[in-house]
Structure formats: structure tokens, C-alpha cells
mmCIF file of C-alpha atoms and ligand atoms in Angstrom:
data_model
loop_
_atom_site.group_PDB
_atom_site.id
_atom_site.type_symbol
_atom_site.label_atom_id
_atom_site.label_comp_id
_atom_site.label_asym_id
_atom_site.label_seq_id
_atom_site.Cartn_x
_atom_site.Cartn_y
_atom_site.Cartn_z
ATOM 1 C CA UNK A 896 4.915 9.818 -10.348
ATOM 2 C CA UNK A 897 2.145 7.700 -8.864
ATOM 3 C CA UNK A 898 2.036 6.432 -5.287
ATOM 4 C CA UNK A 899 -0.705 3.804 -5.189
ATOM 5 C CA UNK A 900 -0.522 3.204 -1.413
ATOM 6 C CA UNK A 901 -0.468 6.051 1.116
ATOM 7 C CA UNK A 902 -2.087 6.573 4.536
ATOM 8 C CA UNK A 903 -2.698 10.326 4.681
ATOM 9 C CA UNK A 904 -4.264 10.319 8.205
ATOM 10 C CA UNK A 905 -6.045 13.661 8.955
ATOM 11 C CA UNK A 906 -9.381 13.892 10.848
ATOM 12 C CA UNK A 907 -8.911 12.384 14.325
ATOM 13 C CA UNK A 908 -5.271 11.717 13.419
ATOM 14 C CA UNK A 909 -4.402 15.225 12.227
ATOM 15 C CA UNK A 910 -1.631 15.321 14.817
ATOM 16 C CA UNK A 911 0.159 12.636 12.751
ATOM 17 C CA UNK A 912 -0.414 14.358 9.426
ATOM 18 C CA UNK A 913 -3.066 15.998 7.251
ATOM 19 C CA UNK A 914 -4.010 15.143 3.674
ATOM 20 C CA UNK A 915 -2.682 18.549 2.634
ATOM 21 C CA UNK A 916 0.694 18.022 4.314
ATOM 22 C CA UNK A 917 1.079 14.482 2.985
ATOM 23 C CA UNK A 918 0.335 15.484 -0.602
ATOM 24 C CA UNK A 919 2.568 18.575 -0.351
ATOM 25 C CA UNK A 920 5.487 16.463 0.834
ATOM 26 C CA UNK A 921 4.774 13.901 -1.870
ATOM 27 C CA UNK A 922 4.619 16.664 -4.482
ATOM 28 C CA UNK A 923 8.010 18.024 -3.339
ATOM 29 C CA UNK A 924 9.387 14.505 -3.842
ATOM 30 C CA UNK A 925 7.995 14.420 -7.408
ATOM 31 C CA UNK A 926 4.663 12.579 -6.908
ATOM 32 C CA UNK A 927 1.485 13.853 -8.508
ATOM 33 C CA UNK A 928 -0.990 10.959 -8.125
ATOM 34 C CA UNK A 929 -1.924 9.548 -4.693
ATOM 35 C CA UNK A 930 -4.137 6.563 -3.771
ATOM 36 C CA UNK A 931 -5.195 7.017 -0.124
ATOM 37 C CA UNK A 932 -5.986 4.022 2.117
ATOM 38 C CA UNK A 933 -9.267 3.754 4.080
ATOM 39 C CA UNK A 934 -8.060 2.747 7.582
ATOM 40 C CA UNK A 935 -8.421 6.341 8.710
ATOM 41 C CA UNK A 936 -10.102 7.468 11.930
ATOM 42 C CA UNK A 937 -13.038 7.382 11.343
ATOM 43 C CA UNK A 938 -12.556 4.645 8.721
ATOM 44 C CA UNK A 939 -13.756 4.978 5.131
ATOM 45 C CA UNK A 940 -16.279 2.136 5.233
ATOM 46 C CA UNK A 941 -19.488 3.952 4.308
ATOM 47 C CA UNK A 942 -20.562 6.187 1.462
ATOM 48 C CA UNK A 943 -20.965 9.369 3.487
ATOM 49 C CA UNK A 944 -17.468 9.146 4.959
ATOM 50 C CA UNK A 945 -16.051 8.343 1.512
ATOM 51 C CA UNK A 946 -17.662 11.486 0.083
ATOM 52 C CA UNK A 947 -16.307 13.598 2.968
ATOM 53 C CA UNK A 948 -12.838 12.164 2.436
ATOM 54 C CA UNK A 949 -12.993 12.943 -1.302
ATOM 55 C CA UNK A 950 -14.002 16.532 -0.493
ATOM 56 C CA UNK A 951 -10.943 16.802 1.729
ATOM 57 C CA UNK A 952 -8.663 15.387 -0.985
ATOM 58 C CA UNK A 953 -10.118 17.652 -3.643
ATOM 59 C CA UNK A 954 -9.730 20.753 -1.459
ATOM 60 C CA UNK A 955 -6.079 19.784 -0.804
ATOM 61 C CA UNK A 956 -5.603 19.442 -4.573
ATOM 62 C CA UNK A 957 -6.927 22.998 -4.996
ATOM 63 C CA UNK A 958 -4.673 24.408 -2.260
ATOM 64 C CA UNK A 959 -1.623 22.732 -3.768
ATOM 65 C CA UNK A 960 -2.668 23.903 -7.240
ATOM 66 C CA UNK A 961 -2.315 27.499 -5.969
ATOM 67 C CA UNK A 962 1.307 26.635 -5.097
ATOM 68 C CA UNK A 963 1.887 25.255 -8.596
ATOM 69 C CA UNK A 964 1.566 21.539 -7.774
ATOM 70 C CA UNK A 965 -0.737 19.648 -10.154
ATOM 71 C CA UNK A 966 -1.683 16.716 -7.872
ATOM 72 C CA UNK A 967 -4.485 14.147 -8.011
ATOM 73 C CA UNK A 968 -6.187 12.453 -5.081
ATOM 74 C CA UNK A 969 -7.817 9.008 -5.230
ATOM 75 C CA UNK A 970 -9.316 6.888 -2.471
ATOM 76 C CA UNK A 971 -9.720 3.203 -1.599
ATOM 77 C CA UNK A 972 -12.876 2.092 0.236
ATOM 78 C CA UNK A 973 -12.546 -0.307 3.163
ATOM 79 C CA UNK A 974 -14.301 -3.688 3.214
ATOM 80 C CA UNK A 975 -15.980 -5.104 6.323
ATOM 81 C CA UNK A 976 -17.553 -8.580 6.803
ATOM 82 C CA UNK A 977 -21.099 -7.184 6.435
ATOM 83 C CA UNK A 978 -22.793 -8.089 3.102
ATOM 84 C CA UNK A 979 -24.817 -4.868 3.019
ATOM 85 C CA UNK A 980 -21.693 -2.803 3.551
ATOM 86 C CA UNK A 981 -19.894 -4.562 0.677
ATOM 87 C CA UNK A 982 -22.828 -3.842 -1.650
ATOM 88 C CA UNK A 983 -22.740 -0.162 -0.588
ATOM 89 C CA UNK A 984 -18.996 0.022 -1.288
ATOM 90 C CA UNK A 985 -19.298 -1.622 -4.715
ATOM 91 C CA UNK A 986 -22.057 0.839 -5.640
ATOM 92 C CA UNK A 987 -19.938 3.755 -4.383
ATOM 93 C CA UNK A 988 -17.004 2.463 -6.436
ATOM 94 C CA UNK A 989 -19.156 2.288 -9.580
ATOM 95 C CA UNK A 990 -20.595 5.776 -8.972
ATOM 96 C CA UNK A 991 -17.409 7.524 -7.886
ATOM 97 C CA UNK A 992 -14.670 5.882 -9.997
ATOM 98 C CA UNK A 993 -11.977 7.058 -10.757
ATOM 99 C CA UNK A 994 -11.909 9.282 -7.636
ATOM 100 C CA UNK A 995 -12.603 6.074 -5.767
ATOM 101 C CA UNK A 996 -9.882 3.866 -7.206
ATOM 102 C CA UNK A 997 -10.595 0.474 -5.618
ATOM 103 C CA UNK A 998 -11.353 -1.560 -2.491
ATOM 104 C CA UNK A 999 -9.046 -2.560 0.358
ATOM 105 C CA UNK A 1000 -9.234 -5.638 2.578
ATOM 106 C CA UNK A 1001 -7.050 -6.245 5.621
ATOM 107 C CA UNK A 1002 -6.502 -10.002 6.071
ATOM 108 C CA UNK A 1003 -4.966 -9.399 9.519
ATOM 109 C CA UNK A 1004 -5.196 -6.698 12.162
ATOM 110 C CA UNK A 1005 -2.942 -3.709 11.548
ATOM 111 C CA UNK A 1006 -3.332 0.026 12.204
ATOM 112 C CA UNK A 1007 -7.084 0.723 12.366
ATOM 113 C CA UNK A 1008 -8.277 -2.774 13.363
ATOM 114 C CA UNK A 1009 -10.024 -3.430 10.057
ATOM 115 C CA UNK A 1010 -8.888 -7.071 9.868
ATOM 116 C CA UNK A 1011 -11.102 -9.784 8.356
ATOM 117 C CA UNK A 1012 -9.508 -12.837 9.898
ATOM 118 C CA UNK A 1013 -9.648 -16.382 8.533
ATOM 119 C CA UNK A 1014 -9.762 -17.859 5.056
ATOM 120 C CA UNK A 1015 -13.481 -18.763 5.316
ATOM 121 C CA UNK A 1016 -14.562 -15.237 6.252
ATOM 122 C CA UNK A 1017 -12.371 -13.862 3.493
ATOM 123 C CA UNK A 1018 -13.960 -16.305 1.020
ATOM 124 C CA UNK A 1019 -17.329 -14.673 1.759
ATOM 125 C CA UNK A 1020 -15.889 -11.317 0.672
ATOM 126 C CA UNK A 1021 -14.772 -12.713 -2.685
ATOM 127 C CA UNK A 1022 -18.142 -14.415 -3.115
ATOM 128 C CA UNK A 1023 -20.010 -11.149 -2.449
ATOM 129 C CA UNK A 1024 -17.772 -9.123 -4.748
ATOM 130 C CA UNK A 1025 -18.183 -11.656 -7.542
ATOM 131 C CA UNK A 1026 -21.973 -11.743 -7.131
ATOM 132 C CA UNK A 1027 -22.061 -7.934 -7.195
ATOM 133 C CA UNK A 1028 -20.114 -7.929 -10.483
ATOM 134 C CA UNK A 1029 -17.108 -6.076 -9.068
ATOM 135 C CA UNK A 1030 -14.354 -5.770 -11.706
ATOM 136 C CA UNK A 1031 -12.074 -3.195 -10.045
ATOM 137 C CA UNK A 1032 -8.965 -3.652 -7.931
ATOM 138 C CA UNK A 1033 -9.141 -5.386 -4.543
ATOM 139 C CA UNK A 1034 -5.948 -4.525 -2.663
ATOM 140 C CA UNK A 1035 -5.212 -6.920 0.192
ATOM 141 C CA UNK A 1036 -2.938 -6.609 3.207
ATOM 142 C CA UNK A 1037 -1.777 -10.244 3.436
ATOM 143 C CA UNK A 1038 -0.659 -11.682 6.766
ATOM 144 C CA UNK A 1039 -2.262 -14.858 8.153
ATOM 145 C CA UNK A 1040 -2.728 -14.536 11.903
ATOM 146 C CA UNK A 1041 -2.673 -18.321 12.494
ATOM 147 C CA UNK A 1042 1.048 -18.064 11.713
ATOM 148 C CA UNK A 1043 1.739 -15.212 14.149
ATOM 149 C CA UNK A 1044 3.970 -15.948 17.134
ATOM 150 C CA UNK A 1045 2.940 -13.357 19.745
ATOM 151 C CA UNK A 1046 5.384 -14.639 22.362
ATOM 152 C CA UNK A 1047 8.464 -13.740 20.301
ATOM 153 C CA UNK A 1048 10.340 -10.626 21.357
ATOM 154 C CA UNK A 1049 11.101 -9.191 17.919
ATOM 155 C CA UNK A 1050 8.336 -7.692 15.816
ATOM 156 C CA UNK A 1051 9.617 -9.455 12.676
ATOM 157 C CA UNK A 1052 9.508 -12.828 14.497
ATOM 158 C CA UNK A 1053 5.969 -12.209 15.731
ATOM 159 C CA UNK A 1054 4.725 -11.723 12.155
ATOM 160 C CA UNK A 1055 7.001 -14.130 10.222
ATOM 161 C CA UNK A 1056 7.460 -14.570 6.459
ATOM 162 C CA UNK A 1057 5.304 -17.732 6.370
ATOM 163 C CA UNK A 1058 2.281 -15.717 7.472
ATOM 164 C CA UNK A 1059 2.479 -13.602 4.328
ATOM 165 C CA UNK A 1060 2.915 -16.490 1.894
ATOM 166 C CA UNK A 1061 0.018 -18.411 3.515
ATOM 167 C CA UNK A 1062 -2.287 -15.387 3.304
ATOM 168 C CA UNK A 1063 -1.359 -14.670 -0.323
ATOM 169 C CA UNK A 1064 -2.119 -18.301 -1.208
ATOM 170 C CA UNK A 1065 -5.496 -17.992 0.595
ATOM 171 C CA UNK A 1066 -6.398 -14.887 -1.410
ATOM 172 C CA UNK A 1067 -5.454 -16.520 -4.707
ATOM 173 C CA UNK A 1068 -7.442 -19.684 -3.939
ATOM 174 C CA UNK A 1069 -10.463 -17.708 -2.809
ATOM 175 C CA UNK A 1070 -10.338 -15.513 -5.911
ATOM 176 C CA UNK A 1071 -9.950 -18.523 -8.203
ATOM 177 C CA UNK A 1072 -12.670 -20.576 -6.493
ATOM 178 C CA UNK A 1073 -15.255 -17.792 -6.655
ATOM 179 C CA UNK A 1074 -14.454 -16.716 -10.224
ATOM 180 C CA UNK A 1075 -13.472 -13.235 -8.940
ATOM 181 C CA UNK A 1076 -13.470 -10.906 -11.956
ATOM 182 C CA UNK A 1077 -11.575 -7.982 -10.486
ATOM 183 C CA UNK A 1078 -7.826 -7.540 -10.076
ATOM 184 C CA UNK A 1079 -6.365 -9.030 -6.908
ATOM 185 C CA UNK A 1080 -3.585 -6.709 -5.737
ATOM 186 C CA UNK A 1081 -1.122 -8.010 -3.162
ATOM 187 C CA UNK A 1082 -0.055 -4.885 -1.275
ATOM 188 C CA UNK A 1083 3.496 -4.459 0.090
ATOM 189 C CA UNK A 1084 4.742 -7.913 -0.936
ATOM 190 C CA UNK A 1085 7.794 -8.766 1.132
ATOM 191 C CA UNK A 1086 8.720 -12.452 0.852
ATOM 192 C CA UNK A 1087 10.104 -14.924 -1.658
ATOM 193 C CA UNK A 1088 7.248 -17.347 -0.894
ATOM 194 C CA UNK A 1089 4.573 -14.749 -1.689
ATOM 195 C CA UNK A 1090 6.337 -13.743 -4.925
ATOM 196 C CA UNK A 1091 6.443 -17.415 -5.975
ATOM 197 C CA UNK A 1092 2.719 -17.720 -5.220
ATOM 198 C CA UNK A 1093 2.025 -14.714 -7.484
ATOM 199 C CA UNK A 1094 4.133 -16.226 -10.286
ATOM 200 C CA UNK A 1095 2.271 -19.550 -9.999
ATOM 201 C CA UNK A 1096 -1.102 -17.785 -10.096
ATOM 202 C CA UNK A 1097 -0.081 -15.917 -13.246
ATOM 203 C CA UNK A 1098 1.003 -19.152 -14.930
ATOM 204 C CA UNK A 1099 -2.327 -20.688 -13.956
ATOM 205 C CA UNK A 1100 -4.123 -17.654 -15.433
ATOM 206 C CA UNK A 1101 -7.426 -17.944 -13.566
ATOM 207 C CA UNK A 1102 -7.177 -14.619 -11.755
ATOM 208 C CA UNK A 1103 -5.796 -11.193 -12.635
ATOM 209 C CA UNK A 1104 -3.119 -10.491 -10.024
ATOM 210 C CA UNK A 1105 -0.715 -7.616 -9.346
ATOM 211 C CA UNK A 1106 1.706 -6.919 -6.511
ATOM 212 C CA UNK A 1107 3.458 -3.849 -5.111
ATOM 213 C CA UNK A 1108 6.684 -3.567 -3.130
ATOM 214 C CA UNK A 1109 7.665 -0.862 -0.630
ATOM 215 C CA UNK A 1110 10.966 0.999 -0.303
ATOM 216 C CA UNK A 1111 11.569 -0.474 3.159
ATOM 217 C CA UNK A 1112 11.144 -4.068 1.977
ATOM 218 C CA UNK A 1113 13.332 -3.317 -1.059
ATOM 219 C CA UNK A 1114 16.167 -1.539 0.747
ATOM 220 C CA UNK A 1115 16.181 -2.795 4.352
ATOM 221 C CA UNK A 1116 16.265 -6.210 5.975
ATOM 222 C CA UNK A 1117 15.398 -7.181 9.554
ATOM 223 C CA UNK A 1118 18.845 -6.202 10.815
ATOM 224 C CA UNK A 1119 17.563 -2.601 10.541
ATOM 225 C CA UNK A 1120 14.530 -3.244 12.733
ATOM 226 C CA UNK A 1121 14.132 -0.879 15.717
ATOM 227 C CA UNK A 1122 11.184 0.677 17.582
ATOM 228 C CA UNK A 1123 11.160 3.430 14.965
ATOM 229 C CA UNK A 1124 11.803 1.248 11.909
ATOM 230 C CA UNK A 1125 8.803 -0.943 12.491
ATOM 231 C CA UNK A 1126 5.879 -1.636 10.179
ATOM 232 C CA UNK A 1127 3.398 -4.319 9.024
ATOM 233 C CA UNK A 1128 4.366 -6.537 7.324
ATOM 234 C CA UNK A 1129 7.717 -6.273 9.119
ATOM 235 C CA UNK A 1130 11.237 -6.175 7.711
ATOM 236 C CA UNK A 1131 12.325 -9.611 6.509
ATOM 237 C CA UNK A 1132 15.489 -11.732 6.390
ATOM 238 C CA UNK A 1133 18.003 -10.763 3.693
ATOM 239 C CA UNK A 1134 16.944 -13.688 1.462
ATOM 240 C CA UNK A 1135 13.419 -12.237 1.246
ATOM 241 C CA UNK A 1136 14.702 -8.685 0.678
ATOM 242 C CA UNK A 1137 16.870 -9.943 -2.170
ATOM 243 C CA UNK A 1138 13.907 -11.801 -3.701
ATOM 244 C CA UNK A 1139 11.878 -8.556 -3.686
ATOM 245 C CA UNK A 1140 14.805 -6.615 -5.192
ATOM 246 C CA UNK A 1141 15.213 -9.179 -7.996
ATOM 247 C CA UNK A 1142 11.451 -9.242 -8.614
ATOM 248 C CA UNK A 1143 11.629 -5.529 -9.513
ATOM 249 C CA UNK A 1144 13.977 -6.407 -12.357
ATOM 250 C CA UNK A 1145 12.329 -9.629 -13.591
ATOM 251 C CA UNK A 1146 8.868 -8.049 -13.868
ATOM 252 C CA UNK A 1147 7.104 -9.920 -11.038
ATOM 253 C CA UNK A 1148 6.521 -6.726 -9.042
ATOM 254 C CA UNK A 1149 4.131 -4.401 -10.853
ATOM 255 C CA UNK A 1150 4.840 -1.172 -9.009
ATOM 256 C CA UNK A 1151 6.588 0.396 -6.042
ATOM 257 C CA UNK A 1152 4.174 1.796 -3.416
ATOM 258 C CA UNK A 1153 5.427 3.771 -0.419
ATOM 259 C CA UNK A 1154 2.951 2.605 2.262
ATOM 260 C CA UNK A 1155 3.530 6.132 3.609
ATOM 261 C CA UNK A 1156 2.176 5.947 7.194
ATOM 262 C CA UNK A 1157 3.450 8.639 9.577
ATOM 263 C CA UNK A 1158 3.082 8.717 13.364
ATOM 264 C CA UNK A 1159 4.440 11.051 16.023
ATOM 265 C CA UNK A 1160 7.681 10.179 17.783
ATOM 266 C CA UNK A 1161 5.792 9.377 21.007
ATOM 267 C CA UNK A 1162 3.476 7.019 19.162
ATOM 268 C CA UNK A 1163 6.441 5.279 17.543
ATOM 269 C CA UNK A 1164 8.089 4.854 20.937
ATOM 270 C CA UNK A 1165 4.765 3.428 22.123
ATOM 271 C CA UNK A 1166 4.932 0.720 19.452
ATOM 272 C CA UNK A 1167 3.011 2.156 16.459
ATOM 273 C CA UNK A 1168 3.696 0.468 13.102
ATOM 274 C CA UNK A 1169 4.320 2.506 9.938
ATOM 275 C CA UNK A 1170 6.843 4.915 8.416
ATOM 276 C CA UNK A 1171 6.772 8.084 6.321
ATOM 277 C CA UNK A 1172 7.371 6.891 2.764
ATOM 278 C CA UNK A 1173 8.237 9.454 0.078
ATOM 279 C CA UNK A 1174 11.870 9.769 1.037
ATOM 280 C CA UNK A 1175 12.244 5.993 0.758
ATOM 281 C CA UNK A 1176 10.700 6.120 -2.732
ATOM 282 C CA UNK A 1177 13.430 8.548 -3.845
ATOM 283 C CA UNK A 1178 16.160 6.432 -2.278
ATOM 284 C CA UNK A 1179 14.718 3.383 -4.065
ATOM 285 C CA UNK A 1180 14.764 5.165 -7.438
ATOM 286 C CA UNK A 1181 18.383 6.125 -6.832
ATOM 287 C CA UNK A 1182 19.353 2.568 -5.844
ATOM 288 C CA UNK A 1183 17.582 0.986 -8.827
ATOM 289 C CA UNK A 1184 19.088 3.480 -11.264
ATOM 290 C CA UNK A 1185 22.565 2.954 -9.783
ATOM 291 C CA UNK A 1186 22.033 -0.809 -10.267
ATOM 292 C CA UNK A 1187 21.369 -0.247 -13.983
ATOM 293 C CA UNK A 1188 17.580 -0.424 -14.195
ATOM 294 C CA UNK A 1189 16.462 1.040 -17.559
ATOM 295 C CA UNK A 1190 14.438 4.284 -17.426
ATOM 296 C CA UNK A 1191 11.532 2.544 -19.174
ATOM 297 C CA UNK A 1192 11.218 0.018 -16.321
ATOM 298 C CA UNK A 1193 11.566 2.775 -13.694
ATOM 299 C CA UNK A 1194 8.675 4.576 -15.361
ATOM 300 C CA UNK A 1195 6.550 1.430 -15.283
ATOM 301 C CA UNK A 1196 7.284 0.863 -11.585
ATOM 302 C CA UNK A 1197 6.811 4.439 -10.389
ATOM 303 C CA UNK A 1198 4.373 5.970 -12.895
ATOM 304 C CA UNK A 1199 2.379 3.938 -15.371
ATOM 305 C CA UNK A 1200 1.771 0.350 -14.209
ATOM 306 C CA UNK A 1201 -0.458 1.222 -11.252
ATOM 307 C CA UNK A 1202 -2.604 3.642 -13.296
ATOM 308 C CA UNK A 1203 -2.995 0.976 -15.990
ATOM 309 C CA UNK A 1204 -3.992 -1.755 -13.508
ATOM 310 C CA UNK A 1205 -6.630 0.485 -11.912
ATOM 311 C CA UNK A 1206 -7.858 1.680 -15.319
ATOM 312 C CA UNK A 1207 -7.247 5.311 -14.405
ATOM 313 C CA UNK A 1208 -6.602 7.504 -17.385
ATOM 314 C CA UNK A 1209 -4.412 10.161 -15.845
ATOM 315 C CA UNK A 1210 -1.010 11.585 -16.663
ATOM 316 C CA UNK A 1211 1.734 10.955 -14.160
ATOM 317 C CA UNK A 1212 4.975 12.922 -14.477
ATOM 318 C CA UNK A 1213 8.035 10.779 -15.331
ATOM 319 C CA UNK A 1214 10.618 9.551 -12.818
ATOM 320 C CA UNK A 1215 12.895 12.499 -12.040
ATOM 321 C CA UNK A 1216 16.639 12.579 -11.579
ATOM 322 C CA UNK A 1217 16.884 12.266 -7.810
ATOM 323 C CA UNK A 1218 19.225 14.706 -6.146
ATOM 324 C CA UNK A 1219 20.209 15.110 -2.511
ATOM 325 C CA UNK A 1220 18.127 18.285 -2.150
ATOM 326 C CA UNK A 1221 14.933 16.324 -2.982
ATOM 327 C CA UNK A 1222 15.759 13.586 -0.504
ATOM 328 C CA UNK A 1223 16.537 16.217 2.136
ATOM 329 C CA UNK A 1224 13.220 18.000 1.472
ATOM 330 C CA UNK A 1225 11.258 14.771 1.929
ATOM 331 C CA UNK A 1226 13.296 13.926 5.039
ATOM 332 C CA UNK A 1227 12.895 17.338 6.688
ATOM 333 C CA UNK A 1228 9.109 17.157 6.503
ATOM 334 C CA UNK A 1229 8.911 14.554 9.286
ATOM 335 C CA UNK A 1230 9.865 14.381 12.938
ATOM 336 C CA UNK A 1231 12.229 11.495 12.315
ATOM 337 C CA UNK A 1232 13.972 9.822 9.443
ATOM 338 C CA UNK A 1233 13.662 6.072 9.115
ATOM 339 C CA UNK A 1234 16.587 5.912 6.793
ATOM 340 C CA UNK A 1235 19.499 7.306 8.821
HETATM 341 ZN ZN1 LIG B 2762 -0.511 0.371 4.127
#
């Protein structure tokens, strides 16, 4: 299976996890293709760091190959507001594809402080990418900070549903207005409003657009929110969760992505956002299968659709029968389970 959205840490965050450990755990859960996000420490926002990160991924592939796991590592490059940096990243993408699978933009601050805040500043990114002839995937973390309510006590109230819909609409407008020729990917979509915005954009047909949903936004609503079960975007009201669930069946959601993002227990207690993700992927497969989803659709959501959208010609093993031993193996690999 393919996981098109993981944060494998390592480097200055090796105490959270290493690339090797993350891919091993993913492999035990049945995943063989991983797309790693660039908000690492140091971040993957220059060519040299990207090449170092690829070396690390490739050496983890080799180590896991010795254990009989045929896994494949791919990397997103991070976008900053600097025009020269964007040109460097587009060139690196062209040179290093498919190892480099696409670009990532954070439209709000999250782990790593890579946020590009404001619709106007984001417009400049689309303009640059279009001028540079970028035709790959631009994955965007969509939350609009103007809609944040920092005085609220609950995390999910501080970053409400409206902030996601507004940011998704900004991205679509910016992409349409600049004639963006790549694929706009809405990462971890979590609200009915954002799903409707994606549907409208597809009807309009001016921009290629995909979206991914995470296990936590598919299976949990904000009643489950605690210090440990906390992430960005946050858990949503049940009406949003249900909209995401239904969008897996009606074809609006293109793939399920774990947003695997481990921390230590102490960091979680200190407020860090993010959860380990492979266990949730298995629980999601089980829930969707139990609800009658056909195997062909499961294979699209967990294996083929992401590879197709990125234009990566790689084989991904099919969705396995999920048994308790697999879920336990994924669960045991981390200091806490989000799902208990
Ligand atoms: Zn993420």
C-alpha cells in the first residue's frame, strides 16, 4: 500500500522516530511506498538537504530490504516565500523526480513553522510555480489563520472548520487565477465545506485538484479530543466527520493518507500536535470493509490513486486482510496508542 503523507522525523528529531523505524513500522502494517513531508528539523527547503534526506531514505530502504521488506521512499520539498528558493525546488523536482514526488506548502503554522500566511503571499507562490512551468503535485496544508480563535480553550475551537474551508477556497482561486498547471492536492481534508469546495472546483474544471483524508478525521470526531489525541487540522464535529466518511464512498476523496507524525509522550503532554498513523490506516481499512466498501475502491484509496496523481510508476502491494495481530504490531511500535 501507499502512504502519501508521513512525517518520518529523524535528524534533530531522532528521539521521536527515525526514517528506518517509521518505514519498518509501516512495512509491518502492509505499506511499501512512503511520501515523506519536508517539515523536518532541519527542514527540506534546499537542494543539499533534499539530497541528504534522499540518501537517508535510500539507506533505510536497503536496510529493510535485508529484512525482506521491499519498500520505496519518496520526498516532498518544502516551499518558502523566497522566489529563488522556489526556483531551486522546482529544478530539484525536475532533476530528482520520482524520488522527489512533489512540493508542500503550509498555509498556516503547524509543526516546523513553515507557514506562508495570507492569500496574497500564497498567490505569489502559485504565480512563481506557474512561471517556472511546474506541472507536479503541490500539496497544501489548508487552515486560514484569520479564522483562528486563539482565546478558545479547546484545540478544535481554536482552529475551527471554517478556517479550513476558507483556506481551500483561497488555494483554488489562486490556482485558477494564475493558470496553475500542476495538481493542487488538499492534504488531510476534514470538513464538509472544504469537500464542497473541491467538488465545485472539479465541476468548474479550471484546475486539477485532489484531496486526501486521514484515519483520525475519518474515524474520530472532536468528542475524542484530548492532549494526546491532538493534531492539525484538529478533530471536527460529527457532521464534518460524516461528510469525510461519505466522501470516501462517493469518490470525492482521492486517497487515504496517514499524516503519521509521532512525538514522545512528554512532548504530547507539552502540547505537540500529531499522531502515529499506520495503526489508524489499518483500522480505517477494517471499518470501510465492514461498511461494505468494494475491494476495488479500497485499492484505489490505499494503493493506486496517489501513485497515479503523482505520476509515479511503481507497484504498490494490494490492501491486505487486516487482522488483530497487524493492528497490535503497529500499535506496539509507539509509546502510546491514540486509538484506545
Ligand atoms: Zn502532515
